Amino acid sequence: MSQVPSFAVVSGEQVAGVLHGREKQVMEVVEGAYRLHGGGGTVNPDSYFLRFPDRPSSRIIALPASAGKPVDVHGIKWISSFPENVAAGLPRASAVLILNDTATGYPLACLESSIISAARTAGSAALAATTLATARGVTPRRAGFIGTGLIARYIHTYLVAAGLSFDEVGVFDLAKEHAEGFGAYLTRSGAEEVTFHDDAESLIAASDLVVLATVAGEPHIHAPEALAHNPLVLHVSLRDLSPEIILSSWNVLDDVEHCLKAGTSPHLAEQRTGGRSFVAGTLYDVLEGTLTPPADRPVVFSPFGLGVLDLAVARYVYDEVGAAGDLMTVPGFFHELKRHG
């Protein structure tokens, strides 16, 4: 008879304690997960969206996934996005993640996952930025952030940890106080020069690396001419760019099938054209050296966000907390263990 695993709860404080200052290790975990996924070592079904008729801007998403060895875990992330929280002084997103044992299927742990989600998103963005910039032979020196929430802060932290440095960082947010708060963070973190912009277009024109980290539900940047200077765009929020911009750019995704769903900008481009020829390939292809981004076209990375990335980072956190002897287990969590009593 297999031994029933213990069940642990890993707090956000513990997650932050593991991940803080280990941006390079997280990027390595994320890269390993991308390579595992690209090599067929994962199961990553569609995400499931729970929406609410009385709150159309809000949603809760379930991301089930399975990652083979060396990650060796099943699980699911359950993440909510309630934009109205921000006005009430709460973060927009909250999340938990369940890890399941691959031998028995029993859940091993519940981890606070908003930090895990932010870290894997930032790790993915920084990995894409450095990989694509190196492959196209263009080092970005002017970064611009459209959307200035927690994800933008994490992405900036990871970009710097990945070795990128910027002569100027541009900032634009519809909420002026949020832009100012992000600008203060940039100054504290050592940014050489912070420039506030009045609109997205002026920020893009002044940037050779653009980070889109908004809560936009539909495109709000429309003119392909905005990218005429061929920047590298980290399209993290997925719905900012018009189909016309997508169709005039060189597009790399994290996963084609996942990204061409749910009204993302690439999905709208597919609906517009009836085909997928505008997709050059995936980040895995670039990592493997089978795909090279051009220097003379805008390069747009659109990551849908794969559950296997969350699993890989969560497994890393779980193992680190366990190795330190700090797992908070719940005695008696599994109770009915005899078939006939």
XYZ file of C-alpha atoms in Angstrom:
341
model
C 0.000 0.000 0.000
C 1.353 3.427 -0.938
C 1.981 5.811 1.909
C -0.479 8.684 1.989
C 1.398 11.951 1.543
C 1.146 14.621 4.194
C -0.645 17.827 3.225
C 1.050 21.180 3.727
C 0.046 24.814 3.504
C 2.716 27.192 2.190
C 2.031 30.840 2.984
C 2.729 33.856 0.833
C 5.375 34.917 3.332
C 7.171 31.597 2.822
C 6.821 31.835 -0.969
C 8.272 35.346 -0.959
C 11.070 34.209 1.320
C 12.094 31.527 -1.160
C 11.784 33.601 -4.326
C 13.124 36.982 -3.231
C 16.582 37.533 -4.645
C 16.483 34.314 -6.659
C 15.327 35.776 -9.940
C 18.007 33.976 -11.945
C 17.050 30.630 -10.413
C 13.378 31.284 -11.222
C 14.308 32.106 -14.815
C 16.179 28.797 -14.997
C 13.103 26.985 -13.653
C 10.891 28.764 -16.201
C 13.282 27.961 -19.058
C 13.355 24.330 -17.961
C 9.558 24.242 -17.977
C 9.426 25.746 -21.475
C 11.911 23.162 -22.727
C 9.981 20.358 -21.014
C 6.752 21.604 -22.598
C 8.303 22.060 -26.028
C 9.729 18.556 -25.852
C 6.337 16.999 -25.089
C 6.971 16.338 -21.399
C 3.868 18.125 -20.106
C 0.088 18.017 -20.206
C -1.359 21.521 -20.338
C -5.105 21.651 -21.070
C -7.015 24.808 -21.844
C -7.535 27.274 -19.030
C -11.096 27.468 -17.703
C -12.662 30.878 -17.173
C -15.340 31.509 -14.557
C -17.100 34.765 -15.403
C -19.907 36.647 -13.716
C -22.878 38.323 -15.441
C -23.025 41.066 -12.800
C -19.226 41.696 -12.855
C -18.074 41.473 -16.479
C -14.590 42.818 -15.733
C -13.884 40.112 -13.160
C -13.001 36.452 -13.602
C -11.465 33.447 -11.896
C -9.317 31.123 -13.994
C -8.387 27.485 -13.431
C -5.088 26.325 -14.970
C -4.662 22.543 -14.658
C -1.377 21.025 -15.765
C 1.063 18.167 -15.385
C 4.840 18.391 -15.636
C 6.981 15.289 -16.142
C 10.405 14.653 -14.681
C 12.422 16.369 -13.376
C 9.540 18.572 -12.112
C 7.347 15.489 -11.580
C 4.101 16.968 -10.291
C 0.469 17.492 -11.256
C -1.579 20.462 -10.104
C -3.866 23.387 -10.702
C -3.708 27.134 -10.182
C -6.910 28.953 -9.250
C -6.379 32.675 -9.848
C -8.888 35.511 -9.637
C -8.732 38.908 -11.298
C -11.035 41.534 -9.784
C -9.856 44.919 -11.131
C -12.205 46.802 -8.779
C -10.031 45.653 -5.889
C -7.444 48.279 -6.768
C -9.758 51.170 -5.874
C -10.362 49.504 -2.504
C -6.645 49.259 -1.808
C -6.346 45.531 -2.530
C -4.262 43.859 -5.243
C -6.223 42.982 -8.360
C -5.222 39.310 -8.375
C -5.252 36.597 -5.728
C -4.442 32.931 -6.194
C -3.838 29.537 -4.683
C -2.151 26.512 -6.237
C -2.564 22.818 -5.436
C 0.282 20.371 -6.050
C -0.605 16.689 -6.527
C 1.627 13.673 -6.032
C 2.241 11.882 -9.347
C 2.212 8.383 -7.791
C -1.045 8.573 -5.817
C -2.778 11.689 -7.111
C -3.125 12.927 -3.538
C -2.699 16.673 -3.061
C 0.623 17.498 -1.448
C 0.213 21.161 -0.680
C -1.744 24.359 -1.112
C 0.488 27.337 -1.850
C -0.356 31.006 -1.924
C 0.167 31.654 -5.607
C -0.181 35.330 -6.499
C 3.558 35.688 -5.867
C 4.307 32.469 -7.769
C 2.159 33.715 -10.658
C 3.902 37.100 -10.715
C 7.337 35.486 -10.529
C 6.701 33.018 -13.335
C 5.181 35.788 -15.486
C 8.174 38.024 -14.883
C 10.606 35.141 -15.340
C 8.977 34.303 -18.663
C 9.082 37.943 -19.802
C 12.729 38.410 -18.820
C 13.718 35.102 -20.418
C 11.948 36.143 -23.636
C 13.522 39.622 -23.576
C 17.077 38.358 -23.185
C 16.652 35.414 -25.567
C 15.015 37.466 -28.320
C 17.332 40.460 -27.911
C 20.412 38.231 -28.117
C 19.062 36.320 -31.101
C 18.251 39.466 -33.075
C 21.503 41.183 -32.045
C 19.860 44.294 -30.632
C 20.358 45.258 -26.974
C 17.465 47.389 -25.666
C 18.514 50.539 -23.819
C 15.182 52.345 -23.448
C 12.385 50.448 -21.702
C 8.762 51.545 -21.535
C 6.018 50.201 -19.264
C 2.340 50.525 -20.121
C 0.442 49.430 -17.025
C 2.191 49.889 -13.695
C 0.854 47.293 -11.276
C 2.543 44.475 -9.420
C 3.306 42.530 -12.607
C 5.131 45.524 -14.103
C 7.216 45.838 -10.936
C 8.113 42.150 -11.002
C 8.999 42.277 -14.701
C 11.319 45.256 -14.184
C 12.999 43.460 -11.272
C 13.529 40.350 -13.397
C 14.767 42.294 -16.426
C 17.441 43.918 -14.287
C 18.329 40.591 -12.651
C 18.682 39.113 -16.151
C 21.431 41.630 -16.876
C 19.549 44.299 -18.828
C 20.248 47.927 -17.959
C 18.414 50.945 -19.309
C 19.444 54.529 -19.911
C 15.793 55.543 -19.629
C 12.579 53.950 -18.388
C 9.268 55.328 -19.646
C 6.007 54.995 -17.717
C 2.363 55.311 -18.749
C -0.785 54.347 -16.867
C -4.350 55.578 -17.162
C -4.234 56.208 -13.404
C -1.703 58.960 -12.744
C -1.189 57.957 -9.116
C -0.291 54.412 -10.161
C 2.233 55.713 -12.674
C 3.768 57.947 -10.014
C 3.960 55.074 -7.545
C 5.713 52.901 -10.121
C 8.046 55.759 -10.967
C 8.978 56.055 -7.292
C 9.751 52.331 -7.227
C 11.948 52.699 -10.334
C 13.870 55.544 -8.721
C 14.400 53.527 -5.540
C 15.611 50.585 -7.604
C 18.301 52.720 -9.243
C 16.751 53.624 -12.602
C 18.930 56.228 -14.306
C 16.097 58.313 -15.754
C 12.319 57.915 -15.419
C 10.057 59.641 -17.951
C 6.277 59.891 -17.582
C 4.216 59.847 -20.777
C 0.713 61.160 -21.450
C -0.266 58.348 -23.817
C 0.794 54.884 -24.914
C 1.888 55.986 -28.382
C 4.479 58.493 -27.159
C 5.887 55.925 -24.745
C 6.208 53.309 -27.491
C 7.937 55.800 -29.788
C 10.532 56.481 -27.081
C 11.205 52.799 -26.240
C 13.048 49.931 -27.878
C 11.687 47.482 -25.267
C 7.967 47.851 -24.522
C 6.261 46.023 -21.650
C 2.469 45.779 -21.865
C 1.124 44.823 -18.438
C -2.415 46.208 -18.361
C -5.886 44.846 -17.602
C -7.158 45.799 -21.080
C -9.975 43.625 -22.366
C -9.644 44.774 -25.969
C -7.049 46.503 -28.162
C -6.287 50.133 -27.367
C -3.096 50.539 -29.460
C -4.149 50.509 -33.085
C -1.672 52.014 -35.578
C 1.072 49.750 -36.965
C 3.129 52.912 -37.498
C 3.587 53.084 -33.718
C 6.059 50.206 -34.052
C 7.845 51.535 -37.135
C 11.140 51.737 -35.179
C 11.059 47.931 -34.708
C 10.956 47.593 -30.916
C 10.825 44.374 -28.924
C 7.377 44.146 -27.314
C 6.550 41.966 -24.315
C 2.799 41.689 -24.837
C 2.157 40.185 -21.402
C -1.448 41.354 -21.082
C -2.297 39.883 -24.502
C -5.156 42.176 -25.542
C -3.518 45.579 -26.019
C -2.523 45.457 -29.694
C -4.818 45.697 -32.702
C -4.922 42.862 -35.244
C -3.290 45.264 -37.721
C -0.249 45.636 -35.442
C -0.039 41.878 -34.897
C -0.237 41.239 -38.637
C 2.528 43.744 -39.390
C 4.874 42.335 -36.691
C 7.034 39.251 -36.234
C 5.133 37.219 -33.635
C 6.430 34.622 -31.225
C 4.099 32.939 -28.698
C 4.600 30.655 -25.727
C 2.097 28.123 -27.097
C 0.201 28.594 -30.349
C -2.967 26.676 -29.472
C -3.347 28.330 -26.096
C -2.637 31.855 -27.292
C -5.077 31.776 -30.202
C -8.107 31.701 -27.896
C -10.143 33.892 -25.568
C -10.079 37.076 -27.632
C -6.351 37.722 -27.387
C -4.837 40.056 -29.963
C -3.298 37.097 -31.876
C -6.704 35.371 -31.743
C -8.330 38.461 -33.247
C -5.671 38.465 -35.971
C -6.446 34.828 -36.743
C -10.153 35.608 -36.934
C -9.397 38.551 -39.224
C -7.296 36.525 -41.674
C -8.625 32.995 -41.246
C -5.060 31.699 -40.871
C -1.999 31.587 -38.661
C 0.769 32.517 -41.066
C 1.498 35.648 -38.997
C 2.830 33.408 -36.175
C 6.546 32.800 -36.656
C 6.780 30.191 -33.893
C 7.278 29.789 -30.159
C 9.822 30.890 -27.592
C 10.872 27.240 -27.371
C 11.846 27.407 -31.052
C 14.042 30.438 -30.350
C 15.579 28.760 -27.293
C 16.372 25.727 -29.438
C 17.955 27.881 -32.148
C 15.543 26.798 -34.866
C 13.961 30.254 -35.146
C 15.720 33.632 -35.325
C 13.869 36.922 -34.801
C 14.631 39.742 -37.247
C 16.198 43.065 -36.295
C 14.328 44.993 -39.018
C 10.745 44.255 -37.914
C 8.803 44.769 -34.687
C 9.091 41.599 -32.569
C 6.093 40.831 -30.356
C 6.154 38.128 -27.674
C 2.634 37.145 -26.595
C 2.620 34.634 -23.704
C -0.759 33.167 -22.795
C 0.737 31.909 -19.542
C 1.131 28.154 -19.200
C 0.059 26.280 -16.097
C 3.221 24.176 -16.279
C 5.253 27.303 -15.493
C 3.276 27.795 -12.290
C 3.734 24.134 -11.396
C 7.482 24.286 -11.953
C 7.936 27.394 -9.814
C 5.569 26.052 -7.143
C 7.478 22.765 -7.038
C 10.705 24.713 -6.605
C 9.186 26.650 -3.688
C 7.723 23.499 -2.101
C 11.055 21.670 -2.303
C 12.987 24.625 -0.877
C 10.586 25.060 2.054
C 10.689 21.299 2.677
C 14.490 21.194 2.554
C 14.573 23.937 5.200
C 12.259 21.868 7.412
C 9.592 24.576 7.381
C 6.611 22.822 5.774
C 3.448 23.490 7.782
C 1.598 20.189 7.534
C -2.049 19.689 8.505
C -2.366 16.630 10.769
C -5.328 14.407 9.939
C -6.122 16.233 6.688
C -6.742 12.880 4.965
C -9.080 10.957 7.222
C -11.214 8.268 5.522
C -8.393 6.001 4.393
C -9.907 2.553 4.914
C -12.239 1.391 2.188
C -14.650 -0.392 4.533
C -14.084 1.651 7.654
